[in-house]
PDB file of C-alpha atoms and ligand atoms in Angstrom:
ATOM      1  CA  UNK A   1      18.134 -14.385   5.389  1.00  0.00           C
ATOM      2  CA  UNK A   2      17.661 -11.187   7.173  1.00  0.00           C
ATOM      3  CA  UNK A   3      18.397 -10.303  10.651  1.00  0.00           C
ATOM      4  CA  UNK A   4      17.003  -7.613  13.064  1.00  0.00           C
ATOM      5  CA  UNK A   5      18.060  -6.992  17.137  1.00  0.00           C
ATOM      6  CA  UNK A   6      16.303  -5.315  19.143  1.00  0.00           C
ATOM      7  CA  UNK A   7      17.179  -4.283  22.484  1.00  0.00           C
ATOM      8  CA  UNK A   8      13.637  -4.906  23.901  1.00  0.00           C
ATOM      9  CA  UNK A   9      10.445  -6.348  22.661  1.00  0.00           C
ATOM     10  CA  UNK A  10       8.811  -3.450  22.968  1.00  0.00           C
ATOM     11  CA  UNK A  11      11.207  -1.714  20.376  1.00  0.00           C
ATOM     12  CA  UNK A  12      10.660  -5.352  17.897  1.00  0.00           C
ATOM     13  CA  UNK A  13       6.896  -4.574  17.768  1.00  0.00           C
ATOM     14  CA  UNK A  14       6.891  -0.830  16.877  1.00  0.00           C
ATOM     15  CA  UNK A  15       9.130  -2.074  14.186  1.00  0.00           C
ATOM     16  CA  UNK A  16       6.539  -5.012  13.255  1.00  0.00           C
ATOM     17  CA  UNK A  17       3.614  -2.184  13.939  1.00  0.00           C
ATOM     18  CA  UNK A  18       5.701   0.116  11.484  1.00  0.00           C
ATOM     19  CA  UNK A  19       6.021  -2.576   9.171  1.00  0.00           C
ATOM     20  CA  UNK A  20       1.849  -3.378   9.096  1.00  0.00           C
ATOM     21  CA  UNK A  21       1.130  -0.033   9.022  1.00  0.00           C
ATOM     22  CA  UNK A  22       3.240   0.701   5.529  1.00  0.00           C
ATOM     23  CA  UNK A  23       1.963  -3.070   4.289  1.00  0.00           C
ATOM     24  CA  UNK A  24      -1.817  -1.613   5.062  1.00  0.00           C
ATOM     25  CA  UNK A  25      -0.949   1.570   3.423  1.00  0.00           C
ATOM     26  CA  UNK A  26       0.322   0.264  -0.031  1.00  0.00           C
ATOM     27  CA  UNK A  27      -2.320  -2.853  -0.051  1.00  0.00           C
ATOM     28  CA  UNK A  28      -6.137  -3.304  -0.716  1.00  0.00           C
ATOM     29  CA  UNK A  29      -5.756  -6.230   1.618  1.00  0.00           C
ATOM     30  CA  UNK A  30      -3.159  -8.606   3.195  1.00  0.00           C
ATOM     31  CA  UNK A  31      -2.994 -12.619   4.670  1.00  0.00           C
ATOM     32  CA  UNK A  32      -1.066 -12.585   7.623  1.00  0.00           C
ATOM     33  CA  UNK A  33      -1.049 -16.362   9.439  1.00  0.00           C
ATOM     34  CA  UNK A  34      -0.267 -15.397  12.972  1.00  0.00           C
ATOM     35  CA  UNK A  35       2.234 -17.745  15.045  1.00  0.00           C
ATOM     36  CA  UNK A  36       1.033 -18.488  18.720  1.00  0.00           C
ATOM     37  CA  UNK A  37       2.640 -18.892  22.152  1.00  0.00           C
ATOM     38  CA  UNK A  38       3.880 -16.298  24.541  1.00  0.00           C
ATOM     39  CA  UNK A  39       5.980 -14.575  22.558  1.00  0.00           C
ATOM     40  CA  UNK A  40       3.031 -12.718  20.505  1.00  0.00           C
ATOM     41  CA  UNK A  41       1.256 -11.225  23.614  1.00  0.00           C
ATOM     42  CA  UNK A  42       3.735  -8.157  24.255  1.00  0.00           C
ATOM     43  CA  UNK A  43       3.934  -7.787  20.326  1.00  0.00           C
ATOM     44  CA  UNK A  44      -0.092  -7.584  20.199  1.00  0.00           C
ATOM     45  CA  UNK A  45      -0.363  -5.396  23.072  1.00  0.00           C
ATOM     46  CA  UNK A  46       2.147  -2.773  21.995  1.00  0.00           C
ATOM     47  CA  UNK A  47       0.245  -2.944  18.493  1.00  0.00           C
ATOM     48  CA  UNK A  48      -3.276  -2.102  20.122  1.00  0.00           C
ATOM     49  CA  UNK A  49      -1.961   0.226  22.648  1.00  0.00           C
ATOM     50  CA  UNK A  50       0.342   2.335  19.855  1.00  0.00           C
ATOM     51  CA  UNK A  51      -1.267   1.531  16.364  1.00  0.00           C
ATOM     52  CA  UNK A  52      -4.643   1.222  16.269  1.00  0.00           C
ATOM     53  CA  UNK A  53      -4.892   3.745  13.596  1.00  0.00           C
ATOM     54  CA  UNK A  54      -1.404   4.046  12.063  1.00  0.00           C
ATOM     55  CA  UNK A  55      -2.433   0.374  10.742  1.00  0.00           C
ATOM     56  CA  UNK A  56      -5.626  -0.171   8.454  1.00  0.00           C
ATOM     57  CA  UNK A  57      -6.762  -3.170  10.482  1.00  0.00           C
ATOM     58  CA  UNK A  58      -9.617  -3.647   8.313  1.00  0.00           C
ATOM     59  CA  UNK A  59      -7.241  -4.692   5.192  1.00  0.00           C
ATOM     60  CA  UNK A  60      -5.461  -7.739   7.106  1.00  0.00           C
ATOM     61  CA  UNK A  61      -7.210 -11.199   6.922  1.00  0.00           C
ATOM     62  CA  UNK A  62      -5.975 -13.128   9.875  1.00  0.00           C
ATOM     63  CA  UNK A  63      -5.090 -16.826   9.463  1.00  0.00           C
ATOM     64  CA  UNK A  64      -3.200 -18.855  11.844  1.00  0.00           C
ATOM     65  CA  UNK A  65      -0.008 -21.166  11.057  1.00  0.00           C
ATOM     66  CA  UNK A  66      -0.721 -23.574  14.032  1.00  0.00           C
ATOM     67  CA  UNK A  67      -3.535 -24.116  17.039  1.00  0.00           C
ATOM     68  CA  UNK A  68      -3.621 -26.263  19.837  1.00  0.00           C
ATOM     69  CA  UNK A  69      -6.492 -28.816  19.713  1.00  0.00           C
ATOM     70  CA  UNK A  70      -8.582 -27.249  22.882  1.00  0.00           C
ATOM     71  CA  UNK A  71     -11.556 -24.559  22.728  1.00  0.00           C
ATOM     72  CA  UNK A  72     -11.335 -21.194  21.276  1.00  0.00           C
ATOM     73  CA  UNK A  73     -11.740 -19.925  25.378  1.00  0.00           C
ATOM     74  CA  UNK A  74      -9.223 -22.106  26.569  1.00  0.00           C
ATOM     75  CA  UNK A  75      -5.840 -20.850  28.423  1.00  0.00           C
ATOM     76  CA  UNK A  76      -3.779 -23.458  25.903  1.00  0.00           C
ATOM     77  CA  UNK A  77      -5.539 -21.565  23.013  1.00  0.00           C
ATOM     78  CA  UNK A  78      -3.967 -19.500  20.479  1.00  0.00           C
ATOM     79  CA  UNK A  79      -6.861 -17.752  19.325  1.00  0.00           C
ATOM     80  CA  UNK A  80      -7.935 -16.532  22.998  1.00  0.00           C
ATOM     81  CA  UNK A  81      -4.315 -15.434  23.615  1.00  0.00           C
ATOM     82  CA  UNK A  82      -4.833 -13.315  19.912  1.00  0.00           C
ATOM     83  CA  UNK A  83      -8.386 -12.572  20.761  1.00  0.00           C
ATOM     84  CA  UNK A  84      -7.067 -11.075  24.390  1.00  0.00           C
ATOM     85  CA  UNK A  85      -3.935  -8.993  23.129  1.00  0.00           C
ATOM     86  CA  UNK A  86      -5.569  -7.688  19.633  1.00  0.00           C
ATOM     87  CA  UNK A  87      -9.024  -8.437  18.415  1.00  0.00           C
ATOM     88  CA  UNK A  88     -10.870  -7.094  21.178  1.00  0.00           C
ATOM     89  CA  UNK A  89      -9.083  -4.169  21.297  1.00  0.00           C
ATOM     90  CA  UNK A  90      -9.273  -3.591  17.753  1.00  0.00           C
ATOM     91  CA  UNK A  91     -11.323  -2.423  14.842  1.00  0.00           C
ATOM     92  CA  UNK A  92     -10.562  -6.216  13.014  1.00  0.00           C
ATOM     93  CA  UNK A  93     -13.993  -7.235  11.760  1.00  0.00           C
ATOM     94  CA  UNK A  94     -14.983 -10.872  12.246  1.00  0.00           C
ATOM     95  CA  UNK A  95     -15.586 -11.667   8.667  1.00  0.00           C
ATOM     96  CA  UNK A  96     -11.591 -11.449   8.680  1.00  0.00           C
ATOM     97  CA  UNK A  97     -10.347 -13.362  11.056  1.00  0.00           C
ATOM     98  CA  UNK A  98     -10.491 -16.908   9.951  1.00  0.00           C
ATOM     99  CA  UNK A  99      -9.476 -19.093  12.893  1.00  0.00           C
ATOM    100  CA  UNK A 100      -8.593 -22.645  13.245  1.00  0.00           C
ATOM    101  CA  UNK A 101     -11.598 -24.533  15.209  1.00  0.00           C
ATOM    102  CA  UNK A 102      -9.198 -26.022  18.158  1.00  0.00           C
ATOM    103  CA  UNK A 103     -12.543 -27.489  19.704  1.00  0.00           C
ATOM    104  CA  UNK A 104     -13.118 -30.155  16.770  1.00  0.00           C
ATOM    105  CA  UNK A 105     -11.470 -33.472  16.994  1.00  0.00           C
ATOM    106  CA  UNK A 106      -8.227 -33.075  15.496  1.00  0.00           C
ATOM    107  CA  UNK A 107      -8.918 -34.732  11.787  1.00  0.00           C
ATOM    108  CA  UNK A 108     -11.992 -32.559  11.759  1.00  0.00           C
ATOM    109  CA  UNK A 109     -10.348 -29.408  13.126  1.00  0.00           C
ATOM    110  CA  UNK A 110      -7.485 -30.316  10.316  1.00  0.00           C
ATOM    111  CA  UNK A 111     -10.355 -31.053   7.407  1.00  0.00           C
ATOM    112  CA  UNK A 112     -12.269 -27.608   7.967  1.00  0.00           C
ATOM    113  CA  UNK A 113      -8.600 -25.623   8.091  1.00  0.00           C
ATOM    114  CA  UNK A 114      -7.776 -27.297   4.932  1.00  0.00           C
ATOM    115  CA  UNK A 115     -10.971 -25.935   3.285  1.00  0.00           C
ATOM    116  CA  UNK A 116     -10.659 -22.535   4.783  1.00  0.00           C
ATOM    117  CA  UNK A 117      -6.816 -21.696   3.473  1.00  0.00           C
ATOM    118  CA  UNK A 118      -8.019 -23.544   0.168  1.00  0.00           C
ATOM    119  CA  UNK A 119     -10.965 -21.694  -0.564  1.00  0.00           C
ATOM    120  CA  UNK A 120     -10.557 -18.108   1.274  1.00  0.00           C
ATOM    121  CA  UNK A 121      -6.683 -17.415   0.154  1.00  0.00           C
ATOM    122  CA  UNK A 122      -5.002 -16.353  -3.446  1.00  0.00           C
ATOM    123  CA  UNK A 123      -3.101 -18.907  -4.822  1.00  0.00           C
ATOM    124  CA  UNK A 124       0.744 -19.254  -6.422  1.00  0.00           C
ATOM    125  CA  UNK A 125       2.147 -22.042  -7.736  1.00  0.00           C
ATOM    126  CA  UNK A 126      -1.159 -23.707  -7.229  1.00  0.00           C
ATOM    127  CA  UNK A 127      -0.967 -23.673  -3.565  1.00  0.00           C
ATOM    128  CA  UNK A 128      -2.765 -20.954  -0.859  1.00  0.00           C
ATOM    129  CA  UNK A 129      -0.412 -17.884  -0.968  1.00  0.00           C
ATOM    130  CA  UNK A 130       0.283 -15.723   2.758  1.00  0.00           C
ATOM    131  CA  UNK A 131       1.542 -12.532   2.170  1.00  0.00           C
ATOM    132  CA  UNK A 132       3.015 -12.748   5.634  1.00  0.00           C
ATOM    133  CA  UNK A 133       3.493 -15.904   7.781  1.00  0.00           C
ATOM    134  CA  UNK A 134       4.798 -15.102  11.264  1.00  0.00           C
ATOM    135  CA  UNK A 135       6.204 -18.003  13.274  1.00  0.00           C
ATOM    136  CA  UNK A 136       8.020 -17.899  16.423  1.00  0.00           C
ATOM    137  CA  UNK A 137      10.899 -20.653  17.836  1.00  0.00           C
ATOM    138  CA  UNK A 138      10.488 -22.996  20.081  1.00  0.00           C
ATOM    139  CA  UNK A 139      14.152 -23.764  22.148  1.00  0.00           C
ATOM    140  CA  UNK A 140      13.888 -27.179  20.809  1.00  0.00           C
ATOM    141  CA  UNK A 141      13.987 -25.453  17.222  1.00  0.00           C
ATOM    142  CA  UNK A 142      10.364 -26.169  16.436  1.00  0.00           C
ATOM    143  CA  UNK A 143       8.083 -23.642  14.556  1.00  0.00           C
ATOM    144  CA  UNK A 144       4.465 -23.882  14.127  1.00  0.00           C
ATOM    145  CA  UNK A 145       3.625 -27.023  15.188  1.00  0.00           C
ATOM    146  CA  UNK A 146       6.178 -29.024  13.374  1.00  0.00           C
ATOM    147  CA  UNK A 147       8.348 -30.398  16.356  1.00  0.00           C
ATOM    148  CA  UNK A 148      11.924 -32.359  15.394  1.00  0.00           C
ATOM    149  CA  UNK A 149      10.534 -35.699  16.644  1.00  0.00           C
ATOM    150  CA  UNK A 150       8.142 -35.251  13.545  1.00  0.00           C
ATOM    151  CA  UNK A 151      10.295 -33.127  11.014  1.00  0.00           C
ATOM    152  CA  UNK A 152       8.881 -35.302   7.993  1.00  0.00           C
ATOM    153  CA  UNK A 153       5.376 -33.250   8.738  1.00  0.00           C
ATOM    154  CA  UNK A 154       7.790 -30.380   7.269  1.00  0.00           C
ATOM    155  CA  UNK A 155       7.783 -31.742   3.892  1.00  0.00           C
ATOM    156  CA  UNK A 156       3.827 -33.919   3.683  1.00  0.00           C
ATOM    157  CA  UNK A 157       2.164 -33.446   0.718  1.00  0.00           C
ATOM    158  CA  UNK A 158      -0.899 -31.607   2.613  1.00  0.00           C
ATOM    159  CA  UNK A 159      -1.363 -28.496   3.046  1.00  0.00           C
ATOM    160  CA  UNK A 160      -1.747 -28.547   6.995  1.00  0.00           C
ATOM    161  CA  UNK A 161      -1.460 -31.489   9.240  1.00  0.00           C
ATOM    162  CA  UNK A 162      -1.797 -32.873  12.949  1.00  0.00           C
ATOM    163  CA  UNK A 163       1.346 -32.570  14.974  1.00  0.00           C
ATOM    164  CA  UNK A 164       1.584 -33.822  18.782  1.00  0.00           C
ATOM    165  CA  UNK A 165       3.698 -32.170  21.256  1.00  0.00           C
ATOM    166  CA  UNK A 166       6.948 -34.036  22.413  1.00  0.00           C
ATOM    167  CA  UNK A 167       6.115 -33.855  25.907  1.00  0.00           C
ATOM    168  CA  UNK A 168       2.151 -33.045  26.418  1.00  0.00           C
ATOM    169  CA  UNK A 169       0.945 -35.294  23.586  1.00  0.00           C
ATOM    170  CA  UNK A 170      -1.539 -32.407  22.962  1.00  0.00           C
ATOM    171  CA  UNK A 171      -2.736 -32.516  19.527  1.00  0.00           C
ATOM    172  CA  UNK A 172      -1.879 -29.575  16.894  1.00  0.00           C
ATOM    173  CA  UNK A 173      -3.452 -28.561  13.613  1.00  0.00           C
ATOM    174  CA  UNK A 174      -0.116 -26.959  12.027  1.00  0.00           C
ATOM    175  CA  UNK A 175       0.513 -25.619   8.391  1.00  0.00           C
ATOM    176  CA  UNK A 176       3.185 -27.634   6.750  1.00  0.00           C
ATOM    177  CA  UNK A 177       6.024 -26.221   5.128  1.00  0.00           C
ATOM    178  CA  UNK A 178       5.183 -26.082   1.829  1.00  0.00           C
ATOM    179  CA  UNK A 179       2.359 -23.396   2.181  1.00  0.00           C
ATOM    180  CA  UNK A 180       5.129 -21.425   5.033  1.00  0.00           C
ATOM    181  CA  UNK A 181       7.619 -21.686   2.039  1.00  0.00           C
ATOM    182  CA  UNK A 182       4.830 -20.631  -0.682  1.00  0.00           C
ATOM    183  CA  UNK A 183       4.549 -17.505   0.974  1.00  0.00           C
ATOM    184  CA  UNK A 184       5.889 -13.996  -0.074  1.00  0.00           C
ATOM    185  CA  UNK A 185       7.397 -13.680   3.481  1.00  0.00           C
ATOM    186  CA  UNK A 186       7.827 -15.251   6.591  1.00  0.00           C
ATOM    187  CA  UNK A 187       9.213 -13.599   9.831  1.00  0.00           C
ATOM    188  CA  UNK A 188      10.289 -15.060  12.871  1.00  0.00           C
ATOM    189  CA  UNK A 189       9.473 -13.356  16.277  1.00  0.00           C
ATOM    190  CA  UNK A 190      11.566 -14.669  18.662  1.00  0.00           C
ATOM    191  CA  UNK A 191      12.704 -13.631  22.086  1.00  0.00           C
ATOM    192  CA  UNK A 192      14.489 -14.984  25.341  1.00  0.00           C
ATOM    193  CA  UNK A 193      18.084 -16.155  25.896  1.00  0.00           C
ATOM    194  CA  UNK A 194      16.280 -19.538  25.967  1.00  0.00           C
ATOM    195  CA  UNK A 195      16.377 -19.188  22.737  1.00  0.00           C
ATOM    196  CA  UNK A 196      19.746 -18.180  22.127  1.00  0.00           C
ATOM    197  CA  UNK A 197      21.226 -21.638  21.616  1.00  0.00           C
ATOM    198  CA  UNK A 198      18.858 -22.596  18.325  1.00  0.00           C
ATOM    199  CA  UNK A 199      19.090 -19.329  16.813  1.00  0.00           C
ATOM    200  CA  UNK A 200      22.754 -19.412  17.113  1.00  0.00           C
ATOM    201  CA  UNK A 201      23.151 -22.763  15.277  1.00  0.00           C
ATOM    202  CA  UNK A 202      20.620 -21.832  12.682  1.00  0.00           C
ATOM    203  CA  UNK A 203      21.640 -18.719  11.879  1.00  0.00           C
ATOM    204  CA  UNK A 204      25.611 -20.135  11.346  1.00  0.00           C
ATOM    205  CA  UNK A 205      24.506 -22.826  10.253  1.00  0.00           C
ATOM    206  CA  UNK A 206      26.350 -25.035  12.752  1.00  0.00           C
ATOM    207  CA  UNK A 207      26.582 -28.271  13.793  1.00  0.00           C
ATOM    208  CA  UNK A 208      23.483 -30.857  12.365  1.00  0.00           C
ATOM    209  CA  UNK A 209      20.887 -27.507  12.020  1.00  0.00           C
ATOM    210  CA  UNK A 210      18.704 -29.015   9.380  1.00  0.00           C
ATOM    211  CA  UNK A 211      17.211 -31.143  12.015  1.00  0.00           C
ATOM    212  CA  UNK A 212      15.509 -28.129  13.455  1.00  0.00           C
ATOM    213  CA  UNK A 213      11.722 -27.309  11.914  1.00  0.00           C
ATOM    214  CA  UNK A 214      12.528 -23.446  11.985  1.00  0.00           C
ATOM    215  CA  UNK A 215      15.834 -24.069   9.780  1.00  0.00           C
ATOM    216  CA  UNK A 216      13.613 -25.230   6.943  1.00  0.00           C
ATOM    217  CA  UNK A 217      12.406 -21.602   6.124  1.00  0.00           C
ATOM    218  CA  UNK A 218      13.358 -20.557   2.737  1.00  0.00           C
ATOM    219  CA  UNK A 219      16.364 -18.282   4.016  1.00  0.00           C
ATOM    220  CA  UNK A 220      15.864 -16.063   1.148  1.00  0.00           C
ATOM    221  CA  UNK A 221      12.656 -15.110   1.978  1.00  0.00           C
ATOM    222  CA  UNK A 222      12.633 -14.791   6.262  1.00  0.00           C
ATOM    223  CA  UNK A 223      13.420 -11.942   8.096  1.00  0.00           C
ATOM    224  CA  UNK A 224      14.433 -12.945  11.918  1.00  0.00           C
ATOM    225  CA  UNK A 225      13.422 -10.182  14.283  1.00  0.00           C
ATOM    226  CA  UNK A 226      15.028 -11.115  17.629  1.00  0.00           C
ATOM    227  CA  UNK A 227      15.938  -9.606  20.787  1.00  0.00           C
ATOM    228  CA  UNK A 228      19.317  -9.225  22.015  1.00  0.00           C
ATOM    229  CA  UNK A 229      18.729 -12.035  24.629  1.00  0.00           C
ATOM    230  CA  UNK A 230      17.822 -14.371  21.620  1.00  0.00           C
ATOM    231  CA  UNK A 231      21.180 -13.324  20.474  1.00  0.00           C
ATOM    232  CA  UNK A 232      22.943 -14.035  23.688  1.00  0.00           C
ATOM    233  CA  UNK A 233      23.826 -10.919  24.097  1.00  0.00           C
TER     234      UNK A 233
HETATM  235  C1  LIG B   1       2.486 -22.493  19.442  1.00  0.00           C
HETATM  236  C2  LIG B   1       3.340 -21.820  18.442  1.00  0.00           C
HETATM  237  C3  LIG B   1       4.775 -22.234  18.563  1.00  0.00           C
HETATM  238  C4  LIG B   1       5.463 -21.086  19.274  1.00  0.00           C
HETATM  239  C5  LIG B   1       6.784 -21.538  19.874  1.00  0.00           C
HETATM  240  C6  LIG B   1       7.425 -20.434  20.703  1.00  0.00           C
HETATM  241  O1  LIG B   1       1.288 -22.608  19.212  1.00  0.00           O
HETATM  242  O2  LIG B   1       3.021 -22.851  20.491  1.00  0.00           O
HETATM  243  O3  LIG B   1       2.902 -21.360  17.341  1.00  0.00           O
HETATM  244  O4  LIG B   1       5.408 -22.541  17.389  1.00  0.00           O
HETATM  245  O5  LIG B   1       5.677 -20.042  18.359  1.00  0.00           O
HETATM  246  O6  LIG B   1       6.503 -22.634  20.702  1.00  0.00           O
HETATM  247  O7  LIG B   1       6.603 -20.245  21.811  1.00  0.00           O
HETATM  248  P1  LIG B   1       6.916 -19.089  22.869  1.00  0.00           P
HETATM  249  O8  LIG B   1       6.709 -17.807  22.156  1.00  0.00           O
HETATM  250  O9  LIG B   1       5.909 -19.292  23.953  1.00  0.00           O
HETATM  251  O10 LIG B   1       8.333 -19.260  23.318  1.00  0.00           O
END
């Protein structure tokens, strides 16, 4: 498992935009699954603002590793939040961005995902193969939409499910952890001191830490980029 602290966000995403830009350089094309929430916004805007040409956005196919069950212009929605901060700002043509369709009822929004990541994605080891899945922390320890209160999703079969916020009940599509593990890397953006607890027991693997979603990440292939807040420092 690697590490990386950053003393701001800002300075995290030149390092991610860095990063993309070499990936784009060196590949015909790439399958990033972006994570949602809050922490992505600053990422996406510092990545418009500063690297709209040092990256060849027309080489990176944009998946998704989780969506809230609302429509695609809805304040809950990942895909406006990614829409807002990156697409629009962006040469990314639409035939690449391959989003999850929050607005379906949740086993039909789950169905047509399944199809998409079959179909439109390499395979390895039989399964749909990300070059990059990014995935940020909730300070419960969940990741994507695999919350503890349903940590078997972590392991189904499938390869995305339906997971249900602990507190909202709001429906999820989420990709489980088999495809997140399939993939040839997965990074974690995470920021905020609220954070600081999870990362801490995860990353020292302390006390019962298996219990967390995000601990289920193939160490050997994630790369934690994290603010010194995250840190508690
Ligand atoms: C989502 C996410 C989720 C997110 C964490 C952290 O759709 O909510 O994909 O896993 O990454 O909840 O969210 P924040 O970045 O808002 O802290």
């Amino acid at each position: 498992m690697e590490t990386k602290i950053f003393y701001s966000k800002q300075q995290l995403a030149r390092f991610f935009g860095d990063y993309l830009s070499t990936l784009t350089q060196e590949n015909e094309q790439i399958n990033i699954a972006l994570s949602g929430g809050s922490t992505p916004e600053t990422i996406f805007d510092v990545l418009s603002q500063e690297y709209s040409n040092a990256v060849d956005w027309e080489r990176i196919r944009f998946f998704w590793g989780d969506e809230r069950c609302v429509p695609p212009d809805d304040g809950e929605s990942n895909y406006k939040m990614t829409h807002q901060h990156l697409f629009s700002l962006l040469p990314v043509p639409e035939k690449n961005i391959f989003r999850i369709k929050g607005e379906l009822p949740p086993e039909d929004a789950l169905r047509d995902y399944r199809e998409i990541i079959d179909k439109e994605l390499p395979k390895k080891e039989g399964l749909p193969f990300f070059d990059i899945v990014l995935l940020g922390m909730g300070d419960d320890g969940h990741t994507a939409s695999i919350f503890p209160h349903e940590i078997d999703l972590w392991d189904s079969s499938e390869l995305c499910e339906i997971g249900t916020h602990p507190t909202s009940g709001q429906k999820r599509v989420t990709l489980t952890g088999r495809v997140i593990n399939n993939s040839r890397e997965v990074i974690f953006l995470v920021t905020g001191k609220n954070k600081a607890e999870k990362v801490d027991e995860i990353l020292n693997e302390k006390n019962d830490y298996m219990k967390y979603p995000a601990a289920r990440v193939n160490r050997d292939k994630s790369l934690w980029l994290l603010d010194q807040e995250a840190v508690g420092s």
